[in-house]
Short mmCIF file of C-alpha atoms in Angstrom, two decimals:
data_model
loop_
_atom_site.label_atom_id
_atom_site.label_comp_id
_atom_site.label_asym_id
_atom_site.label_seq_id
_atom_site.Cartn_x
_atom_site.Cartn_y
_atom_site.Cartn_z
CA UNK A 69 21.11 -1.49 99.82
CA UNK A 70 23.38 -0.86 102.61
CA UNK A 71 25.63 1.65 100.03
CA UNK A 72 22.09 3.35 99.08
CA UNK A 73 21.22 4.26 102.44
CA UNK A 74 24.86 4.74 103.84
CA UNK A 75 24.96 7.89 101.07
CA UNK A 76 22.02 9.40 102.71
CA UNK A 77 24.94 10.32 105.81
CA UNK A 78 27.86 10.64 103.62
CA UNK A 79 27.27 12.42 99.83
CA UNK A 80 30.82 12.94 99.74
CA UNK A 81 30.74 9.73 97.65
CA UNK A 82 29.27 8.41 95.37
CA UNK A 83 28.99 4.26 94.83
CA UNK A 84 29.86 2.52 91.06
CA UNK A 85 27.95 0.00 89.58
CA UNK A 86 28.98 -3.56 88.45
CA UNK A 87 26.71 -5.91 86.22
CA UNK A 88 23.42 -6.41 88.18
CA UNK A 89 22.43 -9.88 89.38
CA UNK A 90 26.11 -11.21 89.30
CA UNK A 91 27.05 -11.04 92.20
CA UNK A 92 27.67 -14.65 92.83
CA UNK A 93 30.50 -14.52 90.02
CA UNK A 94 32.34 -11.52 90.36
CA UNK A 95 35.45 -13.22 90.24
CA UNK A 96 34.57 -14.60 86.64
CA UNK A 97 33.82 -11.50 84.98
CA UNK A 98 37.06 -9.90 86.43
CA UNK A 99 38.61 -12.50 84.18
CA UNK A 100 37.83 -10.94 81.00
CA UNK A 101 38.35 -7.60 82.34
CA UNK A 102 42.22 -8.36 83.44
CA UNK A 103 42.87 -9.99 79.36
CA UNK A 104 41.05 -6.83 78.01
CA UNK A 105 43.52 -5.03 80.05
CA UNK A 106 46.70 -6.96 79.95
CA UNK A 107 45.73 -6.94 75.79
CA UNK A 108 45.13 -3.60 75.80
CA UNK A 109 48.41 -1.97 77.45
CA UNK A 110 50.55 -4.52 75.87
CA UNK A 111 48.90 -4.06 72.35
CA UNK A 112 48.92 -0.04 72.26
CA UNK A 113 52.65 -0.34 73.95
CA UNK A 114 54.13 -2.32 71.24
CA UNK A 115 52.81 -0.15 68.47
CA UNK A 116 53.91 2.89 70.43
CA UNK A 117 57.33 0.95 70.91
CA UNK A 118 57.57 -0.16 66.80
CA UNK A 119 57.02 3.59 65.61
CA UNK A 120 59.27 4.88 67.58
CA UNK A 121 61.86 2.52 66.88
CA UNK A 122 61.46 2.12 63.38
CA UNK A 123 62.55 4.83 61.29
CA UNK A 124 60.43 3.61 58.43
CA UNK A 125 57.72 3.76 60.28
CA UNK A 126 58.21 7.87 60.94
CA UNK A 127 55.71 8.61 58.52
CA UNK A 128 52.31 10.37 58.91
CA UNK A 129 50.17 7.25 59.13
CA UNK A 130 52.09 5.85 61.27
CA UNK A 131 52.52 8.95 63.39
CA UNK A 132 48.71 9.26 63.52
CA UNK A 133 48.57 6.19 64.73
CA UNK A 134 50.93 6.53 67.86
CA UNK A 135 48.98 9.30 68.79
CA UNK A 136 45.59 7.20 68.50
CA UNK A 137 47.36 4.57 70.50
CA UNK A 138 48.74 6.75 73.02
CA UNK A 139 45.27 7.87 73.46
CA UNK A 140 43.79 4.10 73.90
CA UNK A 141 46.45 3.14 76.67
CA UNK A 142 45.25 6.32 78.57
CA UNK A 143 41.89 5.20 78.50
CA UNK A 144 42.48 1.66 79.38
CA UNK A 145 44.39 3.46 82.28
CA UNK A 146 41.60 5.38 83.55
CA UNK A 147 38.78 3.20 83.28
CA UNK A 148 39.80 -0.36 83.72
CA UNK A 149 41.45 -0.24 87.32
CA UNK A 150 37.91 1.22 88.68
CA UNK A 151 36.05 -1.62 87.35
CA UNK A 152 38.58 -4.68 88.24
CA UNK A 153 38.40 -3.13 92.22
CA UNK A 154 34.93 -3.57 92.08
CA UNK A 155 35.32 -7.24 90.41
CA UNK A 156 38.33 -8.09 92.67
CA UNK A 157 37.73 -6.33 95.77
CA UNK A 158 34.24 -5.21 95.79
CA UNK A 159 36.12 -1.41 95.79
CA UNK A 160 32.40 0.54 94.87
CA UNK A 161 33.11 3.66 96.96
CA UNK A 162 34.76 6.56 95.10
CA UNK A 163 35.18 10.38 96.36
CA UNK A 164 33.60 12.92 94.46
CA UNK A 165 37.07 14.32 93.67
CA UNK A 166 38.29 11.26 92.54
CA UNK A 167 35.04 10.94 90.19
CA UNK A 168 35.57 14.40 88.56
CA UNK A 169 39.03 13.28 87.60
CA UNK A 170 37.91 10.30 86.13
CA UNK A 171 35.64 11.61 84.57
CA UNK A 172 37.31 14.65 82.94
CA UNK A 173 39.84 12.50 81.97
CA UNK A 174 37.38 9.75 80.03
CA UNK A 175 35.36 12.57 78.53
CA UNK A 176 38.80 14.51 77.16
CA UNK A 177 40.62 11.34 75.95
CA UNK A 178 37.19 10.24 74.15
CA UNK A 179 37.07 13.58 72.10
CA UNK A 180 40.95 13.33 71.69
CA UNK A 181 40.26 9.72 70.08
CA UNK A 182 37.36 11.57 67.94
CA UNK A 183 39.83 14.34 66.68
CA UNK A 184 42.63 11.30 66.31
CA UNK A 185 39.68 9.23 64.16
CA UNK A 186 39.10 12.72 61.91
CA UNK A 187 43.06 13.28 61.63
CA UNK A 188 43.34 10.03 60.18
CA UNK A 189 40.34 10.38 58.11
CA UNK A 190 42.58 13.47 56.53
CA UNK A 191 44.95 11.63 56.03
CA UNK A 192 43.54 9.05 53.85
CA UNK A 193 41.77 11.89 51.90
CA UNK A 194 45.22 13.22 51.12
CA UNK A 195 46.84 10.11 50.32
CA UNK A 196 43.81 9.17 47.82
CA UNK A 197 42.83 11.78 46.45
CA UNK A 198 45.79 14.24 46.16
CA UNK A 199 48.63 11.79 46.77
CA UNK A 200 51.15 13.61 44.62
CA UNK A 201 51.01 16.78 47.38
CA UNK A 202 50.43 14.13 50.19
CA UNK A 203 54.06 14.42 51.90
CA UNK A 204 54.23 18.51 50.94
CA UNK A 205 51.11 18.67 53.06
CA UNK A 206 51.14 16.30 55.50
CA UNK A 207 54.55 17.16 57.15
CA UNK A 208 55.59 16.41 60.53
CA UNK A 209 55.59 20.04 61.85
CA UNK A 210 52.04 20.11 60.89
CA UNK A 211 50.91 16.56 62.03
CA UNK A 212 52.39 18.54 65.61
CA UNK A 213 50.93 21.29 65.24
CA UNK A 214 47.54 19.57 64.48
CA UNK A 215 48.09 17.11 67.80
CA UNK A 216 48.60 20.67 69.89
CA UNK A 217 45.21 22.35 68.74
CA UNK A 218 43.24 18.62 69.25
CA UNK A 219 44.33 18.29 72.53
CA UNK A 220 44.11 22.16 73.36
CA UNK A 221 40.70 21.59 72.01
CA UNK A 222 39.54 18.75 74.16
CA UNK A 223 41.11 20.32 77.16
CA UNK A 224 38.58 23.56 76.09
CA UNK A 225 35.65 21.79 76.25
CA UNK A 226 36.00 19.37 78.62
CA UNK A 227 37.50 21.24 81.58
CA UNK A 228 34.21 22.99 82.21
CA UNK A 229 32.21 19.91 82.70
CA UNK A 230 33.73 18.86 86.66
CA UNK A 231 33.68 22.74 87.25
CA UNK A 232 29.85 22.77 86.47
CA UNK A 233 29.31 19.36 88.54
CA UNK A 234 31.33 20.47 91.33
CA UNK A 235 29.02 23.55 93.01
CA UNK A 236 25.90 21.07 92.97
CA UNK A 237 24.91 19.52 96.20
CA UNK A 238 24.13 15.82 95.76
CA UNK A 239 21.75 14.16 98.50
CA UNK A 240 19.79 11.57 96.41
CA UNK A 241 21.38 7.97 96.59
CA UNK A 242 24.56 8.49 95.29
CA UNK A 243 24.60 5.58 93.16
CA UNK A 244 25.81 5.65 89.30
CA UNK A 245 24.72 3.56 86.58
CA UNK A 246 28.50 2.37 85.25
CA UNK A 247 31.57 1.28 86.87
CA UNK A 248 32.80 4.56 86.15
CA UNK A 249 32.11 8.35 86.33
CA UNK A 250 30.79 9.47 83.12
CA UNK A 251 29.00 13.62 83.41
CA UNK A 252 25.76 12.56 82.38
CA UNK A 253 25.79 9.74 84.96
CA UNK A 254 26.85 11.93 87.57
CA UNK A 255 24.54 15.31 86.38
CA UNK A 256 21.24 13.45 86.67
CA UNK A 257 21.83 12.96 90.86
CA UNK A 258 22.13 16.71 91.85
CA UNK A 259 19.93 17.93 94.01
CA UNK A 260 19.11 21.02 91.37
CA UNK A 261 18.09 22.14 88.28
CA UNK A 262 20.27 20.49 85.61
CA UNK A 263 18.72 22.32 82.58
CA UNK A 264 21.46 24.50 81.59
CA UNK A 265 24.31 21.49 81.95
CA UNK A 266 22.02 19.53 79.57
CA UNK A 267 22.25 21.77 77.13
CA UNK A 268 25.51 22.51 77.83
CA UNK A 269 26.27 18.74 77.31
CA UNK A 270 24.66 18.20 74.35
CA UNK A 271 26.17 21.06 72.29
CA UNK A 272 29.22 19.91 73.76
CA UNK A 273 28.39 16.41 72.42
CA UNK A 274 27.15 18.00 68.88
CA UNK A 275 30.53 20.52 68.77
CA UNK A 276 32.64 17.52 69.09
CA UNK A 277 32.06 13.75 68.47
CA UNK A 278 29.03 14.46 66.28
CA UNK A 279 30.81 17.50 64.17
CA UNK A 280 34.09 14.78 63.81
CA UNK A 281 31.98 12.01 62.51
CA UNK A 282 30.06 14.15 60.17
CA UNK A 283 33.62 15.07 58.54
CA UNK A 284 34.68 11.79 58.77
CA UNK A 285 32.06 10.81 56.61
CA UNK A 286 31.91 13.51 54.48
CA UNK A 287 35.69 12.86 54.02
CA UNK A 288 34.87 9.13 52.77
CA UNK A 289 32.10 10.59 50.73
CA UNK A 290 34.86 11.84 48.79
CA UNK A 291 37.19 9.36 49.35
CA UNK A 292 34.69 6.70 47.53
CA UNK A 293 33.82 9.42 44.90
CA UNK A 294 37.71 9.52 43.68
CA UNK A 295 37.97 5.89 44.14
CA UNK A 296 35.12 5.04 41.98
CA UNK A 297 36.34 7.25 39.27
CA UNK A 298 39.68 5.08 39.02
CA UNK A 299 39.41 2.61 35.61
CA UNK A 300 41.27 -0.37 37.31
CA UNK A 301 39.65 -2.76 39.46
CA UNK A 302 42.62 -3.50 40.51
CA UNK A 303 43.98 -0.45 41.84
CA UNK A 304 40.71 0.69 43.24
CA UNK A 305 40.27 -2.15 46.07
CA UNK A 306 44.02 -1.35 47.01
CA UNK A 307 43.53 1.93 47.35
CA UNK A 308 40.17 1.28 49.47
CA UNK A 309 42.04 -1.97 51.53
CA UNK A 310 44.16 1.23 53.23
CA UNK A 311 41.03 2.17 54.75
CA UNK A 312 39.75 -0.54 55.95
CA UNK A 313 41.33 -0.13 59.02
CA UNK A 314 40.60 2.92 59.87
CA UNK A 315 36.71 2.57 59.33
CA UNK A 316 37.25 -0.57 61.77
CA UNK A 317 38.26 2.30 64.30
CA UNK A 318 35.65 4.49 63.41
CA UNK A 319 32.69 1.78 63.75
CA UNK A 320 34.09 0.61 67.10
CA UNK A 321 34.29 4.18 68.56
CA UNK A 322 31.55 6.13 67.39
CA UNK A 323 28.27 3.20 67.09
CA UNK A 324 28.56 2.35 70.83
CA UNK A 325 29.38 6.28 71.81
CA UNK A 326 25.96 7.55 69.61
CA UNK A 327 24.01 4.40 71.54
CA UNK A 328 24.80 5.35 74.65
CA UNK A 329 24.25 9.30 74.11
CA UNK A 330 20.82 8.42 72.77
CA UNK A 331 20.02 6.07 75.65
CA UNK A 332 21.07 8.58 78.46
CA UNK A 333 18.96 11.20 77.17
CA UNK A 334 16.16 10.37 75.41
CA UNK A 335 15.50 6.73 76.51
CA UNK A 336 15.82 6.52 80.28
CA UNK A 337 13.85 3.41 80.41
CA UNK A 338 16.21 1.16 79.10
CA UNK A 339 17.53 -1.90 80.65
CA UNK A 340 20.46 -0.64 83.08
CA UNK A 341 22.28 -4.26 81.44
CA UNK A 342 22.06 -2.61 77.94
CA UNK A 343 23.50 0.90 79.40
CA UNK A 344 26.20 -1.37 81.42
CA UNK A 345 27.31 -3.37 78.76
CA UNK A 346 27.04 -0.53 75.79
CA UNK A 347 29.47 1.48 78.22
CA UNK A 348 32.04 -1.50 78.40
CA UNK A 349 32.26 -1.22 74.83
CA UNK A 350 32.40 2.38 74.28
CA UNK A 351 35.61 2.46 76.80
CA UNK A 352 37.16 -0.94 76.19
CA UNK A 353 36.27 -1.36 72.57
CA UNK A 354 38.62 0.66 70.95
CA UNK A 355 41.91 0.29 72.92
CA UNK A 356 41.74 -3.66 72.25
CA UNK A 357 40.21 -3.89 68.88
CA UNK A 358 42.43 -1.14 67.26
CA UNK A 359 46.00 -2.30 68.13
CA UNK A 360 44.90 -5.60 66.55
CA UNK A 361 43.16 -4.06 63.45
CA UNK A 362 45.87 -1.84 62.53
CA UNK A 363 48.47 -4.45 63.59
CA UNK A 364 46.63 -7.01 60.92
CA UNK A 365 46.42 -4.64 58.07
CA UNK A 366 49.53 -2.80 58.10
CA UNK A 367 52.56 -5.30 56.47
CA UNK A 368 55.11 -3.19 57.51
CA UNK A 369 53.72 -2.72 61.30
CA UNK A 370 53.31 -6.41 61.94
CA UNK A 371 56.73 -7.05 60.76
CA UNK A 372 57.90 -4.73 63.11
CA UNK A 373 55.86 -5.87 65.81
CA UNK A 374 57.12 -9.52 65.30
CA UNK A 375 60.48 -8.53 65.19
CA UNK A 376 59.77 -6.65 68.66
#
């Protein structure tokens, strides 16, 4: 309470959010945090670390997947320091500037993970159902050229949204739902009319995560139609076990991400636990669940990774 009314004087901040009612054991649920960290940077590092090192491994899959993992280390790096200072060190204050930083960079690394996701999803398309043209389209140049216009794209869209947020005046009680700055969070305490930057967010929202996962299953749409059409049993479920992987990915970053969209804008009621928790997943899922998916399923990776 003393935050709440202590924002009242000074709206140049605004105050994070831990797990309400815990209190008492901060210090335990930092515990997880720190593994989910530690497991994070040292997971996404050593696949970074194996493709680059590996000359076998310079293919487009694997490529893909540095990129993917480059992107989960950055989000472990934005997100997870904010939350262990308020865990450690009760740390809940956090400029304004500071928030639109964070939160630019959560919002552009989370469509950069959605265009990764969709680039991937290409690229089992190609290798299934065109595999003889797979390397002939699927070059490296290309694969580049692809990672410019993703993250040209994400910088687009995304750039706008701390612009919008910063020429609002905010005097309610400054204090946000998460343990980090995420727009819609932020958007719903200015003291103004927020009509336009909903809309803005949603088509946003729509334009991006919602247009990726439609393609991503449209792509497996097609994916299962050529796979179904092959006469061995055999050779079907190997050519399906290379996407297993991959739709791991997919189910950790997009179920949580659609959850909490919903939530923030159409059910407002909700238990602030559910919002809490559903936002650890959506930021911490993917960069510790991925590195060991990918590091399980891929024979060649793992090798690597052991030999590392």
């Amino acid at each position: 309470m003393p935050a709440i009314n202590e924002t009242k004087f000074n709206p140049a901040v605004f105050f994070l959010t831990e797990i309400p009612g815990k209190e008492d054991v901060h210090l335990w649920i930092s515990i997880p945090f720190c593994l989910v960290y530690v497991t994070s940077i040292v997971g996404n590092s050593l696949i970074l670390f194996a493709i680059k090192t590996d000359p076998s491994l310079h293919e487009p899959m694997y490529i893909l997947l540095s990129m993917l993992a480059f992107t989960d280390l950055g989000l472990s790096i934005t997100t997870i320091p904010t939350i262990l200072g308020i865990y450690l060190f009760n740390s809940r204050e956090i400029s304004l500037n500071a928030c639109f930083t964070q939160m630019f960079f959560i919002h552009f690394l989370a469509t950069l993970e959605s265009a990764m996701l969709l680039m991937m999803a290409f690229d089992r398309f190609i290798a299934i159902c065109n595999p003889l043209r797979y390397a002939s389209i699927l070059t490296l140049p290309r694969i580049a050229k692809m990672g410019f216009v993703v993250v040209l794209r994400g910088v687009a869209i995304e750039l706008p949204f701390p612009l919008l947020l910063k020429r609002f005046q905010y005097c309610r009680a400054n204090v946000l739902s998460h343990s980090y700055c995420l727009y819609q969070d932020i958007m719903k305490l200015a003291c103004a009319d927020i009509t336009f930057n909903n809309i803005h967010g949603l088509f946003v929202t729509l334009l991006t995560l919602w247009l990726d996962s439609l393609l991503i299953f449209l792509s497996y749409v097609m994916i299962l139609k050529a796979v179904l059409s092959i006469a061995s049993n055999m050779e079907c479920l190997r050519a399906l076990n290379t996407c297993v992987s991959h739709l791991c990915a997919v189910l950790v970053f997009y179920m949580p991400e659609f959850s909490l969209t919903v939530i923030h804008r159409f059910w407002k009621s909700s238990s602030p636990l559910l919002q809490i928790l559903l936002g650890y997943i959506y930021l911490l899922g993917p960069p510790l669940i991925n590195p060991v998916v990918y590091s399980v399923q891929s024979k060649h990776l793992r090798a690597r990774i052991i030999r590392v």
